[in-house]
Amino acid sequence: MTALVVTNSISLPSTLLFTGAANAFTGITFGIPLPVQPMKAIAAVAIARKFTLEENAAAGLVVAALVGFFSMTGLLNWANRVTPIPVVKGIQVGAGLSLCLSAGTTMLKPLSWTGPWWGDNLLWAIAAILLLLSTFAYPKLPYALIVFSIGLILSALGLNASDQTPPSTAILLLHPSAQDFWIATSTASLGQLPLTILNSVIAASALSADLLPSPPYPTAPSVTSLGISVAVINLLGCCFGAMPACHGSGGLAGQYRFGARSGSSIIFLGLIKFLLGILALWNGGAIVALLAGIPKSLLGVLVLAAGVELAKVGESVNTDARDLREQEQGLPWDGKRVKELDERERKERYMVLLVTVVSILAFKNDAVGFIAGLVWHWGFLGARRLEVWRDERAGRIFWRSVDSNRHERTALLAQEESDTVA
C-alpha cells in the first residue's frame, strides 16, 4: 500500500476508508477472521509500471467483474467441486512457503547485526523470534499487536519524513478510459485472476473449514459468497481510487495464528483503518512515512510465522481433509469419522500436493501450480483406469454387488485361481 501511494497509483484515504469498511462488512457477514488484503499481482505490476490512478482502478474493476460473473453463474462453485483437495492444499502450502521465502529474501536476509540502523537489525529479529516461541506456552499472548506496536514506535523514533513524497489526499470518482482498461487487462488483470480465484476464493473457503470447523464457529463461507464479496468490494472501492483487494488464505492463516477467532477481530481492524482514513484526509504523508519506516526485522518475522501457519495445513491431506470426512446425513462432522486410505492412495495424494507446491515455487505462479497438480491427479486416475481396462481385457476382474448404492471391485488373477485349484 505504501509503495502504491508513493507512486500515486492509489488514493491513501480511499484505500483506508473502503478497505476498513470492507473489513467491517466481512466480519459481520461471515463471522470469521477473513482478511481483506491486496491483490498482489496487480500491486506488483502497478509498482513496476507506475500505474496511474485510472489504470490501477481499471485492473481491479476487470478482476472484480470477472469474479462476480463466475460467482453468479455458478462457475466458481463448479470449479470448487471438481478441484481435487490435494491440489487445493498444494496451493495453500505453496502460498505459505512463498510467504516464508519472501520474508527471508526481501526482509530478513539484507539485515546485519547492526544495520541498516539501530532499530532494524538481526538482534531485533532474534528478539521477535524468541517472543514468538513464548506463544507456545502462552497462546493468548497478543503477539502480533505487541510486535506491530513496537515497530510503530521504532519507526516514529527513526522517522525522516523529508524522504517521503506527500501523497494525494483527494477522493475522486475515477473514469478509466478504454485505453486504461486495455493496458490494465493485458498487463495486470489476467495475471491476478487465477490468483484471486484459487487463493482468495477456493483456498480461503477450504482453509476456513479446516481452521474453524463448525460448531462452534459459523459455517465456512462458500466460494460463491466469497466471489461475490470480492466483486462488491472492488466494484465500489476501485471507482474511488482504492487499492484492489481480495480475501486470501495467507491472511486468514496469519490472523488465526495470532489469535483471531471471530468476525469481531476484523470489525475492530476495519474501524482502526477507517479512523486512519479520516486522518489521511488531513495528513496522509505522516501515515505513509510511519508505515514505511516499520523495521523489516519485525515485519519479516510476522510474515514468516504467517507463512508457516498456512503451509501447516498440508499435513492433513491424508488424515482429515474435507473430502475424507464422513458425516451423517444433515449433521455436522463429528471430528472423528474419516475415510480409510490405502498406501497407494496416500502416496498419490501426497505426490499431487508436492507437485503443486513445487510448481508454484519454481514458476512463482499459482496458475502453473494448479495446472501441474491437476495434470498429475489426472495422470494417476488415467493409470488406474488403464489398469482396470488391461485386467478386464485379460479376464481377471469381475464385479459383485455389495449393496444398492455401491459396487466393490474384486480382482482375481486367473493364474492364481488355477494354481489354487491345482
Short mmCIF file of C-alpha atoms in Angstrom, two decimals:
data_model
loop_
_atom_site.label_atom_id
_atom_site.label_comp_id
_atom_site.label_asym_id
_atom_site.label_seq_id
_atom_site.Cartn_x
_atom_site.Cartn_y
_atom_site.Cartn_z
CA MET A 1 0.00 0.00 0.00
CA THR A 2 2.79 2.39 0.93
CA ALA A 3 4.63 1.81 -2.35
CA LEU A 4 1.46 2.33 -4.40
CA VAL A 5 0.68 5.54 -2.55
CA VAL A 6 4.18 6.91 -3.13
CA THR A 7 3.86 6.28 -6.90
CA ASN A 8 0.39 7.90 -6.81
CA SER A 9 -1.22 4.73 -8.16
CA ILE A 10 -3.88 4.65 -5.42
CA SER A 11 -5.54 7.12 -3.06
CA LEU A 12 -4.48 6.55 0.55
CA PRO A 13 -7.70 7.92 2.14
CA SER A 14 -9.87 5.89 -0.25
CA THR A 15 -7.87 2.74 0.39
CA LEU A 16 -8.10 3.05 4.17
CA LEU A 17 -11.77 4.06 4.18
CA PHE A 18 -13.02 1.46 1.69
CA THR A 19 -10.89 -1.46 2.94
CA GLY A 20 -11.82 -0.53 6.51
CA ALA A 21 -15.49 -0.64 5.55
CA ALA A 22 -14.83 -3.94 3.72
CA ASN A 23 -13.26 -5.39 6.88
CA ALA A 24 -16.32 -4.47 8.92
CA PHE A 25 -18.63 -5.84 6.22
CA THR A 26 -16.63 -9.09 6.06
CA GLY A 27 -16.60 -9.57 9.84
CA ILE A 28 -20.35 -9.01 10.12
CA THR A 29 -21.24 -11.15 7.11
CA PHE A 30 -19.03 -14.20 7.63
CA GLY A 31 -18.31 -14.10 11.38
CA ILE A 32 -14.73 -15.39 10.99
CA PRO A 33 -11.35 -13.59 10.73
CA LEU A 34 -11.47 -13.48 6.93
CA PRO A 35 -8.93 -10.92 5.65
CA VAL A 36 -9.19 -8.10 3.17
CA GLN A 37 -5.74 -7.96 1.58
CA PRO A 38 -4.09 -6.52 -1.54
CA MET A 39 -4.34 -8.10 -4.97
CA LYS A 40 -0.63 -8.78 -5.09
CA ALA A 41 -0.18 -9.41 -8.82
CA ILE A 42 -1.88 -6.13 -9.66
CA ALA A 43 0.16 -4.33 -6.98
CA ALA A 44 3.44 -5.71 -8.34
CA VAL A 45 2.68 -4.62 -11.91
CA ALA A 46 1.34 -1.24 -10.77
CA ILE A 47 4.51 -0.52 -8.79
CA ALA A 48 6.81 -1.64 -11.60
CA ARG A 49 4.96 0.27 -14.32
CA LYS A 50 3.91 3.21 -12.12
CA PHE A 51 0.24 2.88 -12.99
CA THR A 52 -1.95 5.95 -12.90
CA LEU A 53 -4.99 6.03 -10.63
CA GLU A 54 -7.21 5.19 -13.60
CA GLU A 55 -5.07 2.24 -14.78
CA ASN A 56 -4.91 0.74 -11.31
CA ALA A 57 -8.66 1.16 -10.88
CA ALA A 58 -9.29 -0.48 -14.25
CA ALA A 59 -7.18 -3.51 -13.26
CA GLY A 60 -9.24 -4.05 -10.10
CA LEU A 61 -12.55 -3.49 -11.87
CA VAL A 62 -11.78 -6.09 -14.55
CA VAL A 63 -10.93 -8.78 -11.98
CA ALA A 64 -13.98 -7.87 -9.87
CA ALA A 65 -16.30 -8.07 -12.87
CA LEU A 66 -14.97 -11.47 -13.98
CA VAL A 67 -15.04 -12.96 -10.46
CA GLY A 68 -18.57 -11.63 -9.98
CA PHE A 69 -19.65 -13.18 -13.28
CA PHE A 70 -18.13 -16.56 -12.40
CA SER A 71 -19.81 -16.44 -8.99
CA MET A 72 -23.29 -15.51 -10.23
CA THR A 73 -23.24 -18.16 -12.97
CA GLY A 74 -22.08 -20.93 -10.63
CA LEU A 75 -18.79 -21.49 -12.44
CA LEU A 76 -16.80 -20.83 -9.26
CA ASN A 77 -18.86 -23.38 -7.32
CA TRP A 78 -18.37 -25.90 -10.11
CA ALA A 79 -14.60 -25.28 -10.12
CA ASN A 80 -14.50 -25.82 -6.37
CA ARG A 81 -16.36 -29.13 -6.66
CA VAL A 82 -14.15 -30.58 -9.37
CA THR A 83 -10.81 -29.36 -7.98
CA PRO A 84 -9.09 -32.20 -6.07
CA ILE A 85 -8.44 -31.44 -2.40
CA PRO A 86 -4.69 -32.28 -2.68
CA VAL A 87 -4.41 -29.57 -5.35
CA VAL A 88 -6.23 -27.05 -3.12
CA LYS A 89 -3.95 -27.88 -0.20
CA GLY A 90 -0.95 -27.67 -2.51
CA ILE A 91 -1.96 -24.11 -3.41
CA GLN A 92 -2.23 -23.29 0.30
CA VAL A 93 1.15 -24.83 1.13
CA GLY A 94 2.74 -23.13 -1.88
CA ALA A 95 1.34 -19.77 -0.79
CA GLY A 96 2.63 -20.32 2.74
CA LEU A 97 6.13 -21.25 1.61
CA SER A 98 6.11 -18.29 -0.80
CA LEU A 99 5.42 -16.02 2.16
CA CYS A 100 8.33 -17.59 4.04
CA LEU A 101 10.68 -17.15 1.09
CA SER A 102 9.55 -13.55 0.64
CA ALA A 103 10.15 -12.80 4.32
CA GLY A 104 13.60 -14.35 4.20
CA THR A 105 14.87 -12.89 0.94
CA THR A 106 13.37 -9.39 0.92
CA MET A 107 13.12 -8.58 4.63
CA LEU A 108 15.48 -10.64 6.79
CA LYS A 109 18.40 -11.53 4.52
CA PRO A 110 19.54 -7.90 3.86
CA LEU A 111 19.84 -7.25 7.61
CA SER A 112 23.12 -7.23 9.52
CA TRP A 113 23.85 -7.32 13.24
CA THR A 114 23.93 -3.54 13.41
CA GLY A 115 22.04 -2.30 10.39
CA PRO A 116 20.57 -0.77 8.41
CA TRP A 117 20.06 1.22 11.62
CA TRP A 118 19.90 0.54 15.37
CA GLY A 119 16.14 -0.01 15.25
CA ASP A 120 16.23 -2.57 12.44
CA ASN A 121 18.77 -5.38 12.56
CA LEU A 122 19.19 -9.08 13.27
CA LEU A 123 19.09 -8.53 17.02
CA TRP A 124 15.51 -7.25 16.75
CA ALA A 125 14.63 -10.24 14.55
CA ILE A 126 16.03 -12.68 17.13
CA ALA A 127 14.10 -10.92 19.90
CA ALA A 128 10.89 -11.19 17.84
CA ILE A 129 11.51 -14.91 17.26
CA LEU A 130 12.11 -15.55 20.97
CA LEU A 131 8.86 -13.74 21.78
CA LEU A 132 7.12 -15.84 19.12
CA LEU A 133 8.39 -19.04 20.75
CA SER A 134 6.92 -17.91 24.06
CA THR A 135 3.44 -18.05 22.49
CA PHE A 136 3.70 -21.86 22.55
CA ALA A 137 3.40 -21.67 26.35
CA TYR A 138 1.18 -18.59 26.36
CA PRO A 139 -1.06 -18.91 23.28
CA LYS A 140 -3.27 -15.97 24.27
CA LEU A 141 -0.35 -13.54 24.24
CA PRO A 142 -1.28 -10.77 21.72
CA TYR A 143 1.98 -11.30 19.85
CA ALA A 144 1.17 -9.52 16.58
CA LEU A 145 -0.23 -6.48 18.37
CA ILE A 146 2.87 -6.22 20.58
CA VAL A 147 5.36 -6.57 17.71
CA PHE A 148 3.47 -4.20 15.42
CA SER A 149 3.20 -1.59 18.19
CA ILE A 150 6.94 -1.82 18.85
CA GLY A 151 7.50 -1.44 15.10
CA LEU A 152 5.44 1.76 15.01
CA ILE A 153 7.35 3.18 17.98
CA LEU A 154 10.72 2.39 16.36
CA SER A 155 9.50 3.87 13.09
CA ALA A 156 8.47 7.09 14.86
CA LEU A 157 11.86 7.33 16.58
CA GLY A 158 13.74 6.94 13.31
CA LEU A 159 11.30 8.87 11.14
CA ASN A 160 12.61 11.07 8.35
CA ALA A 161 9.51 12.49 6.72
CA SER A 162 11.52 14.52 4.24
CA ASP A 163 12.35 11.30 2.37
CA GLN A 164 8.67 10.66 1.63
CA THR A 165 6.73 12.15 -1.25
CA PRO A 166 3.49 13.68 0.10
CA PRO A 167 0.65 11.54 -1.28
CA SER A 168 -2.56 12.79 -2.75
CA THR A 169 -5.36 13.10 -0.18
CA ALA A 170 -8.16 13.60 -2.68
CA ILE A 171 -11.07 11.17 -3.10
CA LEU A 172 -12.31 11.38 -6.67
CA LEU A 173 -14.71 9.34 -8.76
CA LEU A 174 -12.46 7.90 -11.49
CA HIS A 175 -13.41 7.35 -15.12
CA PRO A 176 -10.89 4.93 -16.71
CA SER A 177 -10.72 5.12 -20.48
CA ALA A 178 -10.79 2.21 -22.91
CA GLN A 179 -7.01 2.55 -23.20
CA ASP A 180 -6.69 2.28 -19.41
CA PHE A 181 -8.75 -0.91 -19.43
CA TRP A 182 -6.66 -2.39 -22.24
CA ILE A 183 -3.35 -1.63 -20.50
CA ALA A 184 -4.61 -2.91 -17.15
CA THR A 185 -6.14 -6.10 -18.57
CA SER A 186 -3.16 -7.07 -20.71
CA THR A 187 -0.54 -6.44 -18.01
CA ALA A 188 -2.11 -6.93 -14.56
CA SER A 189 -5.67 -8.29 -14.52
CA LEU A 190 -5.03 -11.56 -16.38
CA GLY A 191 -2.17 -12.38 -14.00
CA GLN A 192 -4.30 -11.59 -10.96
CA LEU A 193 -7.44 -13.51 -11.98
CA PRO A 194 -6.17 -17.07 -11.29
CA LEU A 195 -4.62 -15.88 -8.02
CA THR A 196 -7.93 -14.44 -6.87
CA ILE A 197 -9.97 -17.48 -7.90
CA LEU A 198 -7.57 -20.07 -6.50
CA ASN A 199 -6.13 -18.43 -3.38
CA SER A 200 -8.65 -15.76 -2.47
CA VAL A 201 -11.79 -17.82 -3.08
CA ILE A 202 -11.30 -21.59 -3.35
CA ALA A 203 -8.31 -21.95 -0.98
CA ALA A 204 -9.72 -19.43 1.53
CA SER A 205 -13.03 -21.29 1.69
CA ALA A 206 -11.24 -24.60 2.21
CA LEU A 207 -8.90 -23.20 4.86
CA SER A 208 -11.74 -21.66 6.84
CA ALA A 209 -13.36 -25.10 7.01
CA ASP A 210 -10.07 -26.63 8.19
CA LEU A 211 -9.13 -24.00 10.77
CA LEU A 212 -12.61 -23.16 12.06
CA PRO A 213 -14.78 -26.27 11.71
CA SER A 214 -18.36 -25.79 12.88
CA PRO A 215 -19.57 -25.96 15.55
CA PRO A 216 -18.97 -23.68 17.49
CA TYR A 217 -17.88 -21.47 14.57
CA PRO A 218 -20.13 -20.29 11.75
CA THR A 219 -20.39 -22.41 8.65
CA ALA A 220 -17.41 -21.91 6.36
CA PRO A 221 -18.16 -19.36 3.62
CA SER A 222 -18.91 -20.83 0.22
CA VAL A 223 -16.85 -19.98 -2.84
CA THR A 224 -19.86 -18.24 -4.35
CA SER A 225 -20.29 -15.90 -1.37
CA LEU A 226 -16.55 -15.15 -1.28
CA GLY A 227 -16.52 -14.40 -5.01
CA ILE A 228 -19.47 -12.03 -4.71
CA SER A 229 -17.78 -10.37 -1.72
CA VAL A 230 -14.59 -9.74 -3.72
CA ALA A 231 -16.61 -8.33 -6.61
CA VAL A 232 -18.61 -5.94 -4.41
CA ILE A 233 -15.55 -4.69 -2.51
CA ASN A 234 -13.69 -3.77 -5.70
CA LEU A 235 -16.57 -2.53 -7.82
CA LEU A 236 -17.17 0.08 -5.13
CA GLY A 237 -13.67 0.89 -3.89
CA CYS A 238 -11.70 0.93 -7.14
CA CYS A 239 -14.01 3.54 -8.63
CA PHE A 240 -12.69 5.96 -5.99
CA GLY A 241 -9.01 5.05 -6.26
CA ALA A 242 -8.83 2.41 -3.52
CA MET A 243 -6.29 -0.39 -3.76
CA PRO A 244 -7.68 -3.57 -5.42
CA ALA A 245 -8.30 -6.04 -2.62
CA CYS A 246 -9.50 -9.60 -2.11
CA HIS A 247 -9.66 -12.25 0.57
CA GLY A 248 -6.91 -14.84 0.94
CA SER A 249 -5.78 -18.00 2.69
CA GLY A 250 -2.47 -16.39 3.72
CA GLY A 251 -4.13 -13.57 5.61
CA LEU A 252 -6.60 -15.96 7.23
CA ALA A 253 -3.78 -18.23 8.40
CA GLY A 254 -1.81 -15.27 9.76
CA GLN A 255 -4.73 -13.80 11.66
CA TYR A 256 -5.66 -17.22 13.03
CA ARG A 257 -2.05 -17.78 14.12
CA PHE A 258 -2.03 -14.56 16.11
CA GLY A 259 -5.27 -15.19 17.95
CA ALA A 260 -8.20 -14.08 15.75
CA ARG A 261 -11.15 -16.46 16.00
CA SER A 262 -14.25 -14.45 15.12
CA GLY A 263 -15.51 -11.61 12.97
CA SER A 264 -15.11 -9.14 15.84
CA SER A 265 -11.34 -9.01 15.28
CA ILE A 266 -11.85 -7.99 11.66
CA ILE A 267 -14.50 -5.44 12.58
CA PHE A 268 -12.07 -3.91 15.07
CA LEU A 269 -9.36 -3.78 12.39
CA GLY A 270 -11.80 -2.13 9.98
CA LEU A 271 -12.69 0.58 12.49
CA ILE A 272 -9.00 1.38 13.04
CA LYS A 273 -8.40 1.62 9.28
CA PHE A 274 -11.49 3.78 8.87
CA LEU A 275 -10.21 6.21 11.52
CA LEU A 276 -6.79 6.25 9.82
CA GLY A 277 -8.56 7.02 6.55
CA ILE A 278 -10.19 10.08 8.09
CA LEU A 279 -6.77 11.12 9.43
CA ALA A 280 -5.25 10.58 5.97
CA LEU A 281 -7.63 13.16 4.54
CA TRP A 282 -5.83 15.67 6.72
CA ASN A 283 -2.22 14.41 6.70
CA GLY A 284 -1.61 11.33 4.59
CA GLY A 285 2.14 11.89 4.35
CA ALA A 286 2.67 11.20 8.06
CA ILE A 287 0.85 7.86 7.84
CA VAL A 288 2.85 6.76 4.78
CA ALA A 289 6.14 7.71 6.43
CA LEU A 290 5.22 5.90 9.64
CA LEU A 291 4.21 2.68 7.86
CA ALA A 292 7.20 2.75 5.51
CA GLY A 293 9.57 3.03 8.47
CA ILE A 294 8.41 -0.11 10.34
CA PRO A 295 11.53 -2.30 10.81
CA LYS A 296 11.82 -5.13 8.29
CA SER A 297 13.20 -7.34 11.06
CA LEU A 298 9.85 -7.31 12.85
CA LEU A 299 7.69 -7.48 9.72
CA GLY A 300 9.80 -10.36 8.42
CA VAL A 301 9.16 -12.48 11.50
CA LEU A 302 5.41 -11.74 11.36
CA VAL A 303 5.23 -12.79 7.69
CA LEU A 304 7.39 -15.86 8.37
CA ALA A 305 5.06 -17.05 11.14
CA ALA A 306 2.01 -16.50 8.94
CA GLY A 307 3.62 -18.49 6.13
CA VAL A 308 4.40 -21.42 8.42
CA GLU A 309 0.82 -21.42 9.72
CA LEU A 310 -0.55 -21.57 6.18
CA ALA A 311 1.90 -24.26 4.99
CA LYS A 312 0.99 -26.37 8.01
CA VAL A 313 -2.45 -27.22 6.59
CA GLY A 314 -0.82 -29.62 4.15
CA GLU A 315 -0.28 -32.16 6.94
CA SER A 316 -3.98 -33.12 6.88
CA VAL A 317 -4.09 -34.13 3.22
CA ASN A 318 -4.20 -37.84 4.15
CA THR A 319 -5.83 -37.61 7.59
CA ASP A 320 -8.88 -35.36 7.97
CA ALA A 321 -9.06 -33.39 4.73
CA ARG A 322 -12.54 -32.25 3.69
CA ASP A 323 -13.02 -35.00 1.11
CA LEU A 324 -12.15 -37.67 3.68
CA ARG A 325 -14.62 -36.57 6.35
CA GLU A 326 -17.60 -38.86 6.74
CA GLN A 327 -20.68 -37.37 8.35
CA GLU A 328 -24.21 -38.48 8.93
CA GLN A 329 -26.91 -37.02 6.74
CA GLY A 330 -27.81 -33.50 7.87
CA LEU A 331 -25.36 -33.46 10.79
CA PRO A 332 -22.03 -31.60 11.11
CA TRP A 333 -18.82 -33.59 11.05
CA ASP A 334 -18.06 -35.02 14.50
CA GLY A 335 -14.28 -34.60 14.10
CA LYS A 336 -13.65 -38.36 14.18
CA ARG A 337 -15.10 -40.28 11.25
CA VAL A 338 -12.77 -40.24 8.25
CA LYS A 339 -12.34 -42.39 5.18
CA GLU A 340 -9.61 -45.01 5.29
CA LEU A 341 -6.94 -44.71 2.58
CA ASP A 342 -4.68 -47.47 1.33
CA GLU A 343 -0.96 -46.92 0.87
CA ARG A 344 -1.23 -46.21 -2.83
CA GLU A 345 -3.91 -43.56 -2.33
CA ARG A 346 -1.80 -41.87 0.35
CA LYS A 347 1.23 -41.70 -1.89
CA GLU A 348 -0.75 -40.41 -4.85
CA ARG A 349 -2.44 -37.64 -2.85
CA TYR A 350 0.89 -36.60 -1.35
CA MET A 351 2.53 -36.53 -4.78
CA VAL A 352 -0.23 -34.33 -6.21
CA LEU A 353 0.22 -31.90 -3.32
CA LEU A 354 4.01 -31.95 -3.73
CA VAL A 355 3.90 -31.33 -7.49
CA THR A 356 1.52 -28.41 -6.97
CA VAL A 357 3.79 -26.85 -4.34
CA VAL A 358 7.00 -27.34 -6.32
CA SER A 359 5.45 -25.85 -9.47
CA ILE A 360 4.22 -22.78 -7.58
CA LEU A 361 7.65 -22.18 -6.06
CA ALA A 362 9.55 -22.90 -9.27
CA PHE A 363 7.47 -20.69 -11.55
CA LYS A 364 6.19 -18.26 -8.89
CA ASN A 365 2.71 -18.64 -10.33
CA ASP A 366 -0.32 -20.24 -8.68
CA ALA A 367 -1.94 -20.97 -12.04
CA VAL A 368 1.05 -23.08 -13.14
CA GLY A 369 0.94 -25.00 -9.87
CA PHE A 370 -2.80 -25.53 -10.24
CA ILE A 371 -2.44 -26.92 -13.77
CA ALA A 372 0.53 -29.12 -12.82
CA GLY A 373 -1.37 -30.57 -9.85
CA LEU A 374 -4.43 -31.29 -11.98
CA VAL A 375 -2.32 -33.00 -14.66
CA TRP A 376 -0.62 -35.15 -12.02
CA HIS A 377 -4.00 -36.03 -10.47
CA TRP A 378 -5.48 -36.92 -13.84
CA GLY A 379 -2.37 -38.95 -14.61
CA PHE A 380 -2.96 -41.15 -11.57
CA LEU A 381 -6.65 -41.54 -12.47
CA GLY A 382 -5.71 -42.47 -16.03
CA ALA A 383 -3.21 -45.04 -14.80
CA ARG A 384 -5.83 -46.68 -12.57
CA ARG A 385 -8.37 -46.84 -15.40
CA LEU A 386 -5.75 -48.25 -17.73
CA GLU A 387 -5.01 -50.99 -15.21
CA VAL A 388 -8.72 -51.81 -14.92
CA TRP A 389 -9.09 -51.95 -18.71
CA ARG A 390 -5.99 -54.12 -19.03
CA ASP A 391 -7.23 -56.56 -16.37
CA GLU A 392 -10.71 -56.68 -17.91
CA ARG A 393 -9.17 -57.50 -21.28
CA ALA A 394 -7.25 -60.32 -19.64
CA GLY A 395 -10.44 -61.61 -17.96
CA ARG A 396 -9.04 -61.15 -14.49
CA ILE A 397 -11.75 -58.87 -12.95
CA PHE A 398 -15.37 -59.38 -12.08
CA TRP A 399 -17.80 -57.14 -10.23
CA ARG A 400 -20.06 -58.21 -7.42
CA SER A 401 -22.87 -56.21 -5.88
CA VAL A 402 -22.32 -55.14 -2.29
CA ASP A 403 -25.47 -53.06 -1.77
CA SER A 404 -27.86 -50.94 -3.78
CA ASN A 405 -25.64 -47.87 -3.68
CA ARG A 406 -22.14 -49.03 -4.48
CA HIS A 407 -20.13 -51.83 -6.07
CA GLU A 408 -16.91 -53.34 -4.90
CA ARG A 409 -14.31 -54.40 -7.43
CA THR A 410 -12.64 -57.73 -6.67
CA ALA A 411 -9.65 -58.64 -8.78
CA LEU A 412 -8.92 -62.32 -9.17
CA LEU A 413 -5.92 -63.38 -11.16
CA ALA A 414 -6.75 -66.28 -13.42
CA GLN A 415 -3.35 -67.86 -12.96
CA GLU A 416 -3.57 -67.66 -9.17
CA GLU A 417 -7.02 -69.27 -9.25
CA SER A 418 -5.84 -72.14 -11.37
CA ASP A 419 -2.79 -72.62 -9.14
CA THR A 420 -5.04 -72.70 -6.07
CA VAL A 421 -7.32 -75.34 -7.64
CA ALA A 422 -4.31 -77.38 -8.66
#
